[in-house]
Amino acid sequence: MLDNLDLRILELLVKNPRITVSEIARELNISRQTTRQRIEKINRSGIIKGFFPVFNTEKLGGILVLIMFASETRVTEKLSQAMVWEIYLTTNGNPNTIVLGRIFSLEDLKKLVSLMEQIDPKAEIRIVSSIETNFDAKDAIVASGLSNVACETCGERIRGKPYTYTYRNTTHYFCCPVCRDTFIKKLRSE
């Protein structure tokens, strides 16, 4: 289980995956040894799968597309060789496959749709273009129940998506909006 210190380390790693152990230790006012041990613990837990480059999509160009695909055929192997970044399979419902990719021309989009039609000619394909992605890893970890983070107002363990408030570059976690608002009022009265 992760605690608040682990989440603060993760927050720094998400902001800058190349940050050094010394920089994290200095930022959080803890020893390098403690920092290194915490990072190793997080790695062993499997929460961090690896460190990857984050692309500047403005410089890359193209358009980020989301394609919803309703098919009776499994598409992962065939689509993984296309210009696809991520594929999500849903357990039920329609669509049952969601594909995220980047296209650089109308011709790229036609090729991708053509490939999907070859996989399943009867498939229903819906395209959403020009989307933005926004993902906060820490909030997802807290919401998943993999952490042992307590509400900073009442002390209860946070279950589900946390309510957050960022103050002086530190994110604070709460179990409900009442606790968050109580915390904010207390800060303002000091």
GROMACS .gro file of C-alpha atoms in nm, residues 26-119:
model
   94
   26ARG     CA    1   1.569   1.771  -0.133
   27GLU     CA    2   1.220   1.862  -0.255
   28LEU     CA    3   1.048   1.642   0.005
   29ASN     CA    4   1.298   1.710   0.283
   30ILE     CA    5   1.383   1.342   0.335
   31SER     CA    6   1.707   1.147   0.308
   32ARG     CA    7   1.835   1.004  -0.021
   33GLN     CA    8   1.833   0.657   0.132
   34THR     CA    9   1.465   0.689   0.229
   35THR     CA   10   1.387   0.822  -0.119
   36ARG     CA   11   1.571   0.535  -0.290
   37GLN     CA   12   1.397   0.276  -0.068
   38ARG     CA   13   1.056   0.426  -0.139
   39ILE     CA   14   1.115   0.429  -0.516
   40GLU     CA   15   1.231   0.066  -0.502
   41LYS     CA   16   0.918  -0.026  -0.302
   42ILE     CA   17   0.696   0.146  -0.559
   43ASN     CA   18   0.878  -0.036  -0.842
   44ARG     CA   19   0.840  -0.374  -0.667
   45SER     CA   20   0.469  -0.311  -0.618
   46GLY     CA   21   0.427  -0.304  -0.996
   47ILE     CA   22   0.265   0.039  -1.003
   48ILE     CA   23   0.548   0.177  -1.215
   49LYS     CA   24   0.581  -0.029  -1.532
   50GLY     CA   25   0.868   0.177  -1.667
   51PHE     CA   26   0.976   0.526  -1.760
   52PHE     CA   27   0.872   0.640  -2.103
   53PRO     CA   28   0.916   0.954  -2.308
   54VAL     CA   29   0.626   1.198  -2.306
   55PHE     CA   30   0.577   1.336  -2.653
   56ASN     CA   31   0.504   1.699  -2.724
   57THR     CA   32   0.206   1.638  -2.949
   58GLU     CA   33   0.212   1.996  -3.082
   59LYS     CA   34   0.561   1.938  -3.219
   60LEU     CA   35   0.474   1.591  -3.348
   61GLY     CA   36   0.184   1.729  -3.545
   62GLY     CA   37  -0.105   1.525  -3.665
   63ILE     CA   38  -0.434   1.468  -3.490
   64LEU     CA   39  -0.504   1.241  -3.196
   65VAL     CA   40  -0.802   1.024  -3.285
   66LEU     CA   41  -1.026   0.805  -3.078
   67ILE     CA   42  -1.200   0.529  -3.270
   68MET     CA   43  -1.478   0.322  -3.115
   69PHE     CA   44  -1.508  -0.016  -3.280
   70ALA     CA   45  -1.797  -0.258  -3.234
   71SER     CA   46  -1.700  -0.600  -3.364
   72GLU     CA   47  -1.729  -0.967  -3.290
   73THR     CA   48  -1.365  -1.013  -3.392
   74ARG     CA   49  -1.066  -0.955  -3.162
   75VAL     CA   50  -0.860  -0.680  -3.317
   76THR     CA   51  -0.560  -0.632  -3.092
   77GLU     CA   52  -0.290  -0.818  -3.287
   78LYS     CA   53  -0.379  -0.672  -3.625
   79LEU     CA   54  -0.424  -0.316  -3.501
   80SER     CA   55  -0.110  -0.315  -3.288
   81GLN     CA   56   0.091  -0.302  -3.611
   82ALA     CA   57  -0.095   0.007  -3.733
   83MET     CA   58  -0.050   0.369  -3.624
   84VAL     CA   59  -0.220   0.291  -3.294
   85TRP     CA   60  -0.087   0.396  -2.956
   86GLU     CA   61  -0.331   0.225  -2.724
   87ILE     CA   62  -0.611  -0.033  -2.753
   88TYR     CA   63  -0.873  -0.083  -2.483
   89LEU     CA   64  -1.103  -0.385  -2.482
   90THR     CA   65  -1.430  -0.351  -2.291
   91THR     CA   66  -1.600  -0.647  -2.127
   92ASN     CA   67  -1.947  -0.564  -2.246
   93GLY     CA   68  -2.138  -0.309  -2.439
   94ASN     CA   69  -2.112  -0.154  -2.777
   95PRO     CA   70  -1.844  -0.051  -2.877
   96ASN     CA   71  -1.627  -0.328  -2.738
   97THR     CA   72  -1.291  -0.191  -2.857
   98ILE     CA   73  -1.155   0.162  -2.819
   99VAL     CA   74  -0.850   0.261  -3.020
  100LEU     CA   75  -0.631   0.566  -2.960
  101GLY     CA   76  -0.388   0.672  -3.231
  102ARG     CA   77  -0.228   0.963  -3.413
  103ILE     CA   78  -0.283   1.036  -3.777
  104PHE     CA   79  -0.091   1.279  -3.995
  105SER     CA   80  -0.314   1.291  -4.300
  106LEU     CA   81  -0.656   1.199  -4.426
  107GLU     CA   82  -0.484   0.911  -4.606
  108ASP     CA   83  -0.363   0.774  -4.268
  109LEU     CA   84  -0.719   0.781  -4.136
  110LYS     CA   85  -0.848   0.603  -4.447
  111LYS     CA   86  -0.581   0.331  -4.405
  112LEU     CA   87  -0.670   0.279  -4.040
  113VAL     CA   88  -1.044   0.258  -4.109
  114SER     CA   89  -0.977   0.029  -4.407
  115LEU     CA   90  -0.773  -0.202  -4.183
  116MET     CA   91  -1.057  -0.214  -3.930
  117GLU     CA   92  -1.306  -0.291  -4.207
  118GLN     CA   93  -1.082  -0.575  -4.329
  119ILE     CA   94  -1.076  -0.722  -3.978
   0.00000   0.00000   0.00000
